[in-house]
Short mmCIF file of C-alpha atoms and ligand atoms in Angstrom, two decimals:
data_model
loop_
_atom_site.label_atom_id
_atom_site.label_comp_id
_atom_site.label_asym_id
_atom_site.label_seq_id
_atom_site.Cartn_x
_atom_site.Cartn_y
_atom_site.Cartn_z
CA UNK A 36 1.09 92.32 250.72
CA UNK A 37 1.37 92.89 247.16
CA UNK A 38 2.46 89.96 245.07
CA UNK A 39 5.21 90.77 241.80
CA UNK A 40 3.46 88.23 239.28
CA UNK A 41 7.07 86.35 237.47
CA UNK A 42 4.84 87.28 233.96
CA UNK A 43 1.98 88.17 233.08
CA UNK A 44 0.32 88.27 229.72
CA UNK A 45 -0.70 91.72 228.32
CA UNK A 46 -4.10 90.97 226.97
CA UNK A 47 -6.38 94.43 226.19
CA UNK A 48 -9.66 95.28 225.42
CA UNK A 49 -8.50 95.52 221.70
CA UNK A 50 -7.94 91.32 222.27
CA UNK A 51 -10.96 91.42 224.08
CA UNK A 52 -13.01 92.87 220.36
CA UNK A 53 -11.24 90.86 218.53
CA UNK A 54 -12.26 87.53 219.57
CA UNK A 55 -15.64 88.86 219.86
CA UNK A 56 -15.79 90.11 216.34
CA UNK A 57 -14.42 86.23 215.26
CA UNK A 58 -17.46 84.71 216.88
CA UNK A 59 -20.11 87.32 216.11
CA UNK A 60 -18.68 86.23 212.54
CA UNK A 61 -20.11 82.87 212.85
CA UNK A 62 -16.68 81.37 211.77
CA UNK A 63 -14.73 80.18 214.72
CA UNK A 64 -12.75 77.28 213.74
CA UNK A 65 -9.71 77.66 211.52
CA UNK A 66 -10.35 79.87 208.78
CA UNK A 67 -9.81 83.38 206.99
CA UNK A 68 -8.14 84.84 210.63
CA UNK A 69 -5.73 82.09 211.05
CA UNK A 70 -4.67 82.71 207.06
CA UNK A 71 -3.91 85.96 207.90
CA UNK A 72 -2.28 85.63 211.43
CA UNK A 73 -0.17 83.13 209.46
CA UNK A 74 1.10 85.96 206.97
CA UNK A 75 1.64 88.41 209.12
CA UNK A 76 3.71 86.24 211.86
CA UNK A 77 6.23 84.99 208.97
CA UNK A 78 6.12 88.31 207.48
CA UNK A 79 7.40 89.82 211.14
CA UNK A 80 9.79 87.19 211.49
CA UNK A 81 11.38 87.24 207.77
CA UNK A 82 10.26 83.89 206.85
CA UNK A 83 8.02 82.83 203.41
CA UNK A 84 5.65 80.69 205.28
CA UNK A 85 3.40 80.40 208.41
CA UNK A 86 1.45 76.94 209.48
CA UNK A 87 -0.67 77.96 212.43
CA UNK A 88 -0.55 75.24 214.98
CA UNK A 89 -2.04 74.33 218.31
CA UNK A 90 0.79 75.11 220.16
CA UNK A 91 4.67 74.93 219.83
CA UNK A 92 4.55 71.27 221.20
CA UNK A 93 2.63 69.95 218.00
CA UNK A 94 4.54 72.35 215.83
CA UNK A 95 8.34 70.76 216.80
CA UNK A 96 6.56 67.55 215.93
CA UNK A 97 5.33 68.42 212.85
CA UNK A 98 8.58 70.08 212.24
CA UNK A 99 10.74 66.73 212.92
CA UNK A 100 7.82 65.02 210.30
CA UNK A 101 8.91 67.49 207.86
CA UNK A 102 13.23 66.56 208.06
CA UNK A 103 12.38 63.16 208.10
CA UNK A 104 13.17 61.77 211.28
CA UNK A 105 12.06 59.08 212.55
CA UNK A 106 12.50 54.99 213.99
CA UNK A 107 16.46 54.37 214.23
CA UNK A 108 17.09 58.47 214.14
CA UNK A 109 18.77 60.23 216.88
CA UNK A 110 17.82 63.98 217.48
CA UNK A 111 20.01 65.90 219.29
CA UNK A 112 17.93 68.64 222.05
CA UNK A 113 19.34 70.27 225.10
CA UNK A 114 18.18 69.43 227.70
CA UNK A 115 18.18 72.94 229.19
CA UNK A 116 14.64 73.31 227.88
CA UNK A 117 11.20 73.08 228.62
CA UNK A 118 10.89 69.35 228.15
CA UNK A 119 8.63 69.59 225.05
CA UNK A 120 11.72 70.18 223.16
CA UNK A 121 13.07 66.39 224.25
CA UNK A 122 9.69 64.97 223.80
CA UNK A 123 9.38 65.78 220.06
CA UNK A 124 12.11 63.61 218.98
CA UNK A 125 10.46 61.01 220.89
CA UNK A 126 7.05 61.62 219.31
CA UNK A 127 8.50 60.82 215.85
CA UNK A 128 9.91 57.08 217.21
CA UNK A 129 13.36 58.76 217.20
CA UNK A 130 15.79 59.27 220.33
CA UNK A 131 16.30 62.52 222.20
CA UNK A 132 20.36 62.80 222.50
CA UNK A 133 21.37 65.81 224.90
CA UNK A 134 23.92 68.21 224.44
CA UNK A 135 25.17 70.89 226.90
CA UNK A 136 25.06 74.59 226.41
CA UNK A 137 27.00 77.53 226.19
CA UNK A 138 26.63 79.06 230.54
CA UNK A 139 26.01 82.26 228.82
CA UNK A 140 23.06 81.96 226.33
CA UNK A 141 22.10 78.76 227.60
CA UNK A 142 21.73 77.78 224.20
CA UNK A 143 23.61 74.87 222.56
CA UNK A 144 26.97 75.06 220.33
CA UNK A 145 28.56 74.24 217.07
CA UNK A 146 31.02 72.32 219.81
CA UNK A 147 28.59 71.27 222.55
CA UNK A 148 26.50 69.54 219.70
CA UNK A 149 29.66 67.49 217.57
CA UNK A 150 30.33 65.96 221.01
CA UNK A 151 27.49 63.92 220.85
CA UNK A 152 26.85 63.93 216.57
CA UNK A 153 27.20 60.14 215.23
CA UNK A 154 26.27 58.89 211.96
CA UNK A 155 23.02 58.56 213.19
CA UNK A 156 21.90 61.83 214.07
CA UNK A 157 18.90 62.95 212.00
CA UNK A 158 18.37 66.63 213.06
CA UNK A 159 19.07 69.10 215.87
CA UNK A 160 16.80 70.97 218.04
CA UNK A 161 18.15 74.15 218.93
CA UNK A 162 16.75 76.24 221.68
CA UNK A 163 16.77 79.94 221.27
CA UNK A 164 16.24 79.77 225.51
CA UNK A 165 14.22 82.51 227.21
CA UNK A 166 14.79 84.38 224.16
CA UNK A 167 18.38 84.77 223.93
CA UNK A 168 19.64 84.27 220.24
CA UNK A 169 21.68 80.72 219.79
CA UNK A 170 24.50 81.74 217.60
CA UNK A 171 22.63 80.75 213.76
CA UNK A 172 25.41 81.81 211.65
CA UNK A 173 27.65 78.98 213.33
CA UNK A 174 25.17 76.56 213.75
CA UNK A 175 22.93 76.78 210.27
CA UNK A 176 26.74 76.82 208.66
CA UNK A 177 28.07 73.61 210.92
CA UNK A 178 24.60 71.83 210.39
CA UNK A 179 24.79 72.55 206.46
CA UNK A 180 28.57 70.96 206.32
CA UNK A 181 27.28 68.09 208.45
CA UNK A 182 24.35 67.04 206.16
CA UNK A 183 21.87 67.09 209.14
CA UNK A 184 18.63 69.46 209.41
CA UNK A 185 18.52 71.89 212.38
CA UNK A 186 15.26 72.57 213.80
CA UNK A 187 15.20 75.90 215.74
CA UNK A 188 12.60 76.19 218.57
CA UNK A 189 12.17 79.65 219.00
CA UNK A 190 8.95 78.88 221.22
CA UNK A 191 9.97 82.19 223.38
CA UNK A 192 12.06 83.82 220.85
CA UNK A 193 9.57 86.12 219.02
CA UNK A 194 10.92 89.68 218.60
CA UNK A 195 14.62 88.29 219.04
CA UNK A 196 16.94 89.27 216.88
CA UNK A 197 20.39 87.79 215.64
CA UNK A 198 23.12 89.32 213.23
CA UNK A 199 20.62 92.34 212.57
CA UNK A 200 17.83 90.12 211.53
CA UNK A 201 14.66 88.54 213.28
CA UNK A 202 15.48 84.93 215.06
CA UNK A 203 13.38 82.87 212.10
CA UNK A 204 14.61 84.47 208.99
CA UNK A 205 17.01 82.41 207.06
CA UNK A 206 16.05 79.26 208.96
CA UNK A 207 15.38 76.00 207.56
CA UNK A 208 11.94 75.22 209.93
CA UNK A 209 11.66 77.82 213.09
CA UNK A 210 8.71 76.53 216.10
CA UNK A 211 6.58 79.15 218.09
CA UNK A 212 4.77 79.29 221.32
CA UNK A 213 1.96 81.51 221.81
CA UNK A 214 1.27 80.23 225.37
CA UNK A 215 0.74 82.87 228.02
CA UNK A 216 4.35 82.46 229.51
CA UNK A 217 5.61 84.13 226.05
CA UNK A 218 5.52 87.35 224.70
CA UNK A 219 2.59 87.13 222.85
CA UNK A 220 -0.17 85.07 223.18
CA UNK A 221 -3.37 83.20 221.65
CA UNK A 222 -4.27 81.58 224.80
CA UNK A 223 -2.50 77.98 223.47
CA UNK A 224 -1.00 78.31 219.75
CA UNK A 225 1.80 77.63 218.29
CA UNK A 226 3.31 78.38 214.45
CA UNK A 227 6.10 76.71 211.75
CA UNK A 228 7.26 79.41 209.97
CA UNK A 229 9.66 77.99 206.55
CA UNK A 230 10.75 79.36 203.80
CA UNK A 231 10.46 75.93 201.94
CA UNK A 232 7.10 76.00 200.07
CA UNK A 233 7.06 72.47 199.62
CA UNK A 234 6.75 71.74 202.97
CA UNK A 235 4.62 74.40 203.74
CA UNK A 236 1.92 72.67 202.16
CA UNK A 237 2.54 69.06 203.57
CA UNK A 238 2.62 71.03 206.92
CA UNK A 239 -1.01 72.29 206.44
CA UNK A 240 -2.27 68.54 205.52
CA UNK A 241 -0.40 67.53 208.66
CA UNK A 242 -2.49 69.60 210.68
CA UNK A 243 -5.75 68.71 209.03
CA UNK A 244 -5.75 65.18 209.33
CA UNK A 245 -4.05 64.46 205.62
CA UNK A 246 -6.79 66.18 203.90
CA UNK A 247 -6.16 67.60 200.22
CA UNK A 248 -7.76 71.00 201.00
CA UNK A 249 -8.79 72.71 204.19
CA UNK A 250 -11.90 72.61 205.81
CA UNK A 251 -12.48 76.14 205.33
CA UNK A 252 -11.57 75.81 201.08
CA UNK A 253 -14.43 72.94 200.99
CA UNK A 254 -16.80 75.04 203.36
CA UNK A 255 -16.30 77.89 200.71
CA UNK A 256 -16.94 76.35 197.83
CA UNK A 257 -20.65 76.30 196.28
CA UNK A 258 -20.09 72.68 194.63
CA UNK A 259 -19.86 69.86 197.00
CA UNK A 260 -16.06 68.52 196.54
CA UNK A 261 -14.76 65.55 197.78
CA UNK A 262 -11.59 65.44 199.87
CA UNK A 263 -8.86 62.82 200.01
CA UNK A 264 -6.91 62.14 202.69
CA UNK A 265 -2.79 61.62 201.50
CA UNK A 266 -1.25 60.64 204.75
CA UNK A 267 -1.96 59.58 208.30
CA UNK A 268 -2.38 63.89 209.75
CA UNK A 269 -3.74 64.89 213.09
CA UNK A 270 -5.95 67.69 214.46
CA UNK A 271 -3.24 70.60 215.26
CA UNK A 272 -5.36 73.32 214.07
CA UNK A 273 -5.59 76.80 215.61
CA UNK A 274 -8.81 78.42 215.66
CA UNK A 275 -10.36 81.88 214.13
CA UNK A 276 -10.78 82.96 217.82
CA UNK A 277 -6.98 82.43 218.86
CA UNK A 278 -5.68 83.95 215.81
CA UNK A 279 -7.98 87.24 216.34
CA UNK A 280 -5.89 87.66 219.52
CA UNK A 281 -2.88 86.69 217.80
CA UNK A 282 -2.94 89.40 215.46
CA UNK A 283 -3.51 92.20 218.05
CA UNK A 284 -0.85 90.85 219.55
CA UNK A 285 1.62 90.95 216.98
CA UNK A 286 0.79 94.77 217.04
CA UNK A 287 1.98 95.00 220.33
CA UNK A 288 5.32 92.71 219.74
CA UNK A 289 7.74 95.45 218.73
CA UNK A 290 6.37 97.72 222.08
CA UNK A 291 6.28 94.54 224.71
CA UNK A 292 9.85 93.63 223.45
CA UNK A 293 11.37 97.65 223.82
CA UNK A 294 9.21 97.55 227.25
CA UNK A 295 11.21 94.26 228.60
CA UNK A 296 14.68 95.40 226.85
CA UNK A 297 14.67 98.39 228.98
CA UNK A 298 13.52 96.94 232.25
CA UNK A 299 16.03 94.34 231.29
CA UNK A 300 18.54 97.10 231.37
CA UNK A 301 17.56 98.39 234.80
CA UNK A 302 17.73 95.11 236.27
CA UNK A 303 21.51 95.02 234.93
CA UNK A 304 22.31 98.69 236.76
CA UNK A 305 20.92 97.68 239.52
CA UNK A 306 22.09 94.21 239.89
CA UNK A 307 25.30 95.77 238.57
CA UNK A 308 27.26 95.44 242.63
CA UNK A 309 25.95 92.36 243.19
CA UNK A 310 28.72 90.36 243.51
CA UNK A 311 28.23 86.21 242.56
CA UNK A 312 24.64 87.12 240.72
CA UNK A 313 25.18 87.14 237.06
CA UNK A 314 22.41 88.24 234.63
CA UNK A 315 21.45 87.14 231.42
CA UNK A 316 22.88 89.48 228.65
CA UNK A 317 23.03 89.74 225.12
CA UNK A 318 25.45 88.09 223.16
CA UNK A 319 27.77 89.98 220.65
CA UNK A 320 25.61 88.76 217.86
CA UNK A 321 21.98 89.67 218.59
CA UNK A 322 19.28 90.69 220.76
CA UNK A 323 17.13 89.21 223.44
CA UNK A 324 13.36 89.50 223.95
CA UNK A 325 14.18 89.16 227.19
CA UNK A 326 11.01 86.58 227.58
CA UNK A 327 12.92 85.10 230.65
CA UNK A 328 15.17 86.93 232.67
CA UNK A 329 17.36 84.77 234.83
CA UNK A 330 20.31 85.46 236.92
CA UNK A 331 23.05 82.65 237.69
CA UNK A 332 24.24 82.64 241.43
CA UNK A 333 27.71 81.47 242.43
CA UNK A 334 29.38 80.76 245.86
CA UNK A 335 30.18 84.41 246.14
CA UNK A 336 26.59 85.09 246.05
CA UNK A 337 26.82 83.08 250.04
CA UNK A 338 23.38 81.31 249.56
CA UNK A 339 21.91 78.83 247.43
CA UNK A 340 19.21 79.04 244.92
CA UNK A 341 16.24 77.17 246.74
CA UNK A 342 16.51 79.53 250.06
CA UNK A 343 16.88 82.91 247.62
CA UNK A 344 13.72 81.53 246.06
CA UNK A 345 12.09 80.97 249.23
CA UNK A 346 13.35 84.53 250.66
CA UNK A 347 11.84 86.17 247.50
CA UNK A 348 8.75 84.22 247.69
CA UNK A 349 8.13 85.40 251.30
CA UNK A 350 8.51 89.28 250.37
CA UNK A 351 5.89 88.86 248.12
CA UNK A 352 8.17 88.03 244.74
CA UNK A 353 7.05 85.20 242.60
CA UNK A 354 10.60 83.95 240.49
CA UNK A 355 11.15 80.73 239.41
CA UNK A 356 14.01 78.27 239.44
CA UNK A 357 16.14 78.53 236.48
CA UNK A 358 15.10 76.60 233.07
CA UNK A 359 14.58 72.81 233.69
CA UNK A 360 16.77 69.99 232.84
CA UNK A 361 14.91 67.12 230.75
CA UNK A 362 17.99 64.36 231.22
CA UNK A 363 17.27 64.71 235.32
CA UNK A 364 13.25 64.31 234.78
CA UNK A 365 12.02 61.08 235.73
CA UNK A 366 10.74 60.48 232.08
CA UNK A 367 14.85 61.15 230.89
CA UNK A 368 16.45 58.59 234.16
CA UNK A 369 13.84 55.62 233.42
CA UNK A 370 14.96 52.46 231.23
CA UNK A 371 13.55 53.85 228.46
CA UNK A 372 16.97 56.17 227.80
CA UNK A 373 19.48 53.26 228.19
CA UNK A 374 20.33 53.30 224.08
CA UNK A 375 21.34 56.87 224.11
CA UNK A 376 24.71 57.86 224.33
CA UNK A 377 25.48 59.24 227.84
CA UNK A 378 27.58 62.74 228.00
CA UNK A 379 28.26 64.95 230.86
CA UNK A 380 25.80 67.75 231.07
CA UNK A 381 27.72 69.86 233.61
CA UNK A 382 26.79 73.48 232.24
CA UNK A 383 22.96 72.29 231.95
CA UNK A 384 23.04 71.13 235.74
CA UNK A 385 24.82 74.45 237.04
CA UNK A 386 22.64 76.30 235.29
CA UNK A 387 19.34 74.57 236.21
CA UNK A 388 20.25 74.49 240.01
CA UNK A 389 22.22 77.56 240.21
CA UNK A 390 19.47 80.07 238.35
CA UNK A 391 16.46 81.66 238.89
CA UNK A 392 14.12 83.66 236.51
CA UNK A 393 13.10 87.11 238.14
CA UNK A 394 9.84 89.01 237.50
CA UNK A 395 9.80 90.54 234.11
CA UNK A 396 6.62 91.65 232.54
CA UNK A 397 4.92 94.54 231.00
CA UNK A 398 3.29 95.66 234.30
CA UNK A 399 6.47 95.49 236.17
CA UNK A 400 7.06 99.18 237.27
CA UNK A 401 10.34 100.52 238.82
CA UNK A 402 9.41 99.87 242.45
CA UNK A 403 8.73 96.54 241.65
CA UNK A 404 11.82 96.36 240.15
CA UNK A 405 13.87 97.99 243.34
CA UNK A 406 11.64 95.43 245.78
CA UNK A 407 12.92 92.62 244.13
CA UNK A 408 16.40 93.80 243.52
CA UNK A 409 16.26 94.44 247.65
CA UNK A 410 15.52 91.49 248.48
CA UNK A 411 18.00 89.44 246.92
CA UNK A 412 20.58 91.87 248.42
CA UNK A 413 18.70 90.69 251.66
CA UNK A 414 18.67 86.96 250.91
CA UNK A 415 22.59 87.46 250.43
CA UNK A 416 22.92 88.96 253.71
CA UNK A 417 23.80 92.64 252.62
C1 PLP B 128 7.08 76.93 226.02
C2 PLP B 128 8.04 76.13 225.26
C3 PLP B 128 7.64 75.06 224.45
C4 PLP B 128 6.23 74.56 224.42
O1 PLP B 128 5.34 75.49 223.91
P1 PLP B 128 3.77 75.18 223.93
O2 PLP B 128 3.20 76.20 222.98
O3 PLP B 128 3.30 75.37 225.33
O4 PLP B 128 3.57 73.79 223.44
C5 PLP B 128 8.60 74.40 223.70
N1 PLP B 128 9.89 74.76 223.75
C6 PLP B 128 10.32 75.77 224.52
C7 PLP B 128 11.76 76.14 224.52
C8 PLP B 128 9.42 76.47 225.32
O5 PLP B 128 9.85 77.46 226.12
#
């Protein structure tokens, strides 16, 4: 039987070249590719600046470095997310605070997040989730009145847009995945992109252990210079190699995201008489990438989640459950979360037991598409 992969990278024999040509060059570490894979990714997402990073992981904590938060700070995250986003604030000494989403985007609120503000919250996190736009007019304008710096993690949000622009442009610090389960990838990577020049900088010492000047600035000059190292940094660098693929793929952004928004659109047709399965759409505002496309179930729908995944998995469909909750992971219900304010989470836990993510992915072809949309009409019983 053939299997219907949830996503699969679209990786070419351009990619392929690429990285070849980046180690035939002798220069494989961070360097004159990564420079330009930097300029090009803030360029496509309307920012000034792009810090190449590791992943998305070390770029939210380099981000949270940058605001200033720290010991005594409380961040406030979903904790709809991939648990990375929680575990940043914690990286910094500071303490995750959850907030609950909106059951449509998934993404937090100007209202979901002053539940939980206090005087001691530092920054926000907000998720733009699977690639649906969070609402930035209300939140970059509520964040500004508050005094507090919002963070966006737009890990799968490349190629999403919001109030005609790209997600990233206009934002005070953006974070980006380029892990496989995105829309475009480097293998592991991650970027900052800014518009704060300033930070920018700091940003690029962060990454490079504190150093004054990059490795590749004292590797190209013909005097031997002597670097100083102005803070305690760490090794978040991307390589030459990664950011050969990365800039191939950034070609292919614009394509892979009109590719998913119309198979997004035929899963909506033909989910369309489904009664109790709700898919994700696009709010008022912007556009989604469509980097995960999930479906909510309710009691109409007659079963629950875990069996439809099971069903689906059977007939040769690989979804997943819904996004993850953070507060319900054993490293969120441990002692070490007592101080934090407790709020109800009730749209994060319907939505992480009540969803799952269908296959969406560049090699998806219509077939595929009817399979799976048969199948869940025969997990339901009709
Ligand atoms: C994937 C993801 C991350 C982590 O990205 P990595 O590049 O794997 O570190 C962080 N936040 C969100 C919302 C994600 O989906």
């Amino acid at each position: 039987m053939k299997r219907i992969a949830v996503m699969l990278p679209m990786l070419g024999e351009e990619e392929a070249e690429a990285a070849t040509a980046a180690i035939r060059s002798g220069w494989v570490a961070q360097g004159p590719r990564v420079a330009e894979f930097e300029r090009k990714f803030a360029a496509a997402v309307g920012a000034e600046h792009g810090i190449a990073l590791s992943s998305c992981t070390t770029a939210l904590h380099l981000a949270l470095i940058a605001v200033g938060a720290g010991p005594g700070d409380e961040v406030i995250v979903p904790s709809l997310s991939f648990i990375a986003t929680a575990n940043s604030a914690r990286y910094v000494g500071a303490t995750p605070v959850f907030a609950d989403v909106d059951i449509a985007t998934g993404n937090l609120t100007v209202e979901t997040i002053d539940a939980v503000r206090t005087e001691r919250t530092r920054a926000i996190v907000v998720v733009h989730q699977g690639g649906t736009p969070a609402d930035v007019r209300a939140l970059r304008e509520a964040a500004d009145r508050w005094g507090i710096a919002l963070i966006e993690d737009a890990a799968c949000a490349a190629g999403a847009t919001a109030y005609g622009r790209p997600v990233g442009a206009g934002s005070l610090i953006s974070a980006w995945s380029f892990h496989p389960r995105k829309v475009i990838t480097t293998g592991e990577g991650g970027m900052l992109t800014t518009d704060n020049a300033e930070w920018a900088t700091r940003l690029r010492r962060l990454r490079e252990h504190g150093m004054n000047m990059s490795a590749a600035d004292r590797e190209a000059s013909t005097q031997p210079v002597l670097e100083a190292y102005l803070e305690t940094g760490f090794n978040y660098r991307m390589t030459d190699i990664q950011a050969a693929i990365g800039l191939v793929q950034l070609d292919r952004l614009a394509g892979l995201v009109a590719q998913r928004r119309e198979l997004a659109a035929r899963y909506h047709e033909l989910l369309a008489d489904l009664d109790g399965a709700t898919p994700v759409r696009d709010p008022a505002y912007g556009q989604s990438n469509f980097q995960s496309f999930w479906v909510l179930l309710d009691s109409d729908f007659g079963v629950e989640r875990n069996e439809v995944l099971s069903v689906l998995a059977d007939n040769g469909v690989s979804a997943r459950r819904g996004i993850m909750a953070a507060h319900l992971e054993p490293a969120y219900t441990g002692p070490a979360y007592v101080d934090a304010p407790a709020a109800p989470l009730p749209v994060t836990e319907r939505l992480t037991r009540d969803s799952l993510i269908l296959p969406l992915h560049h090699a998806l072809t219509e077939a595929d598409q009817d399979h799976v949309v048969a199948v869940l009409r025969k997990a339901a019983g009709r």
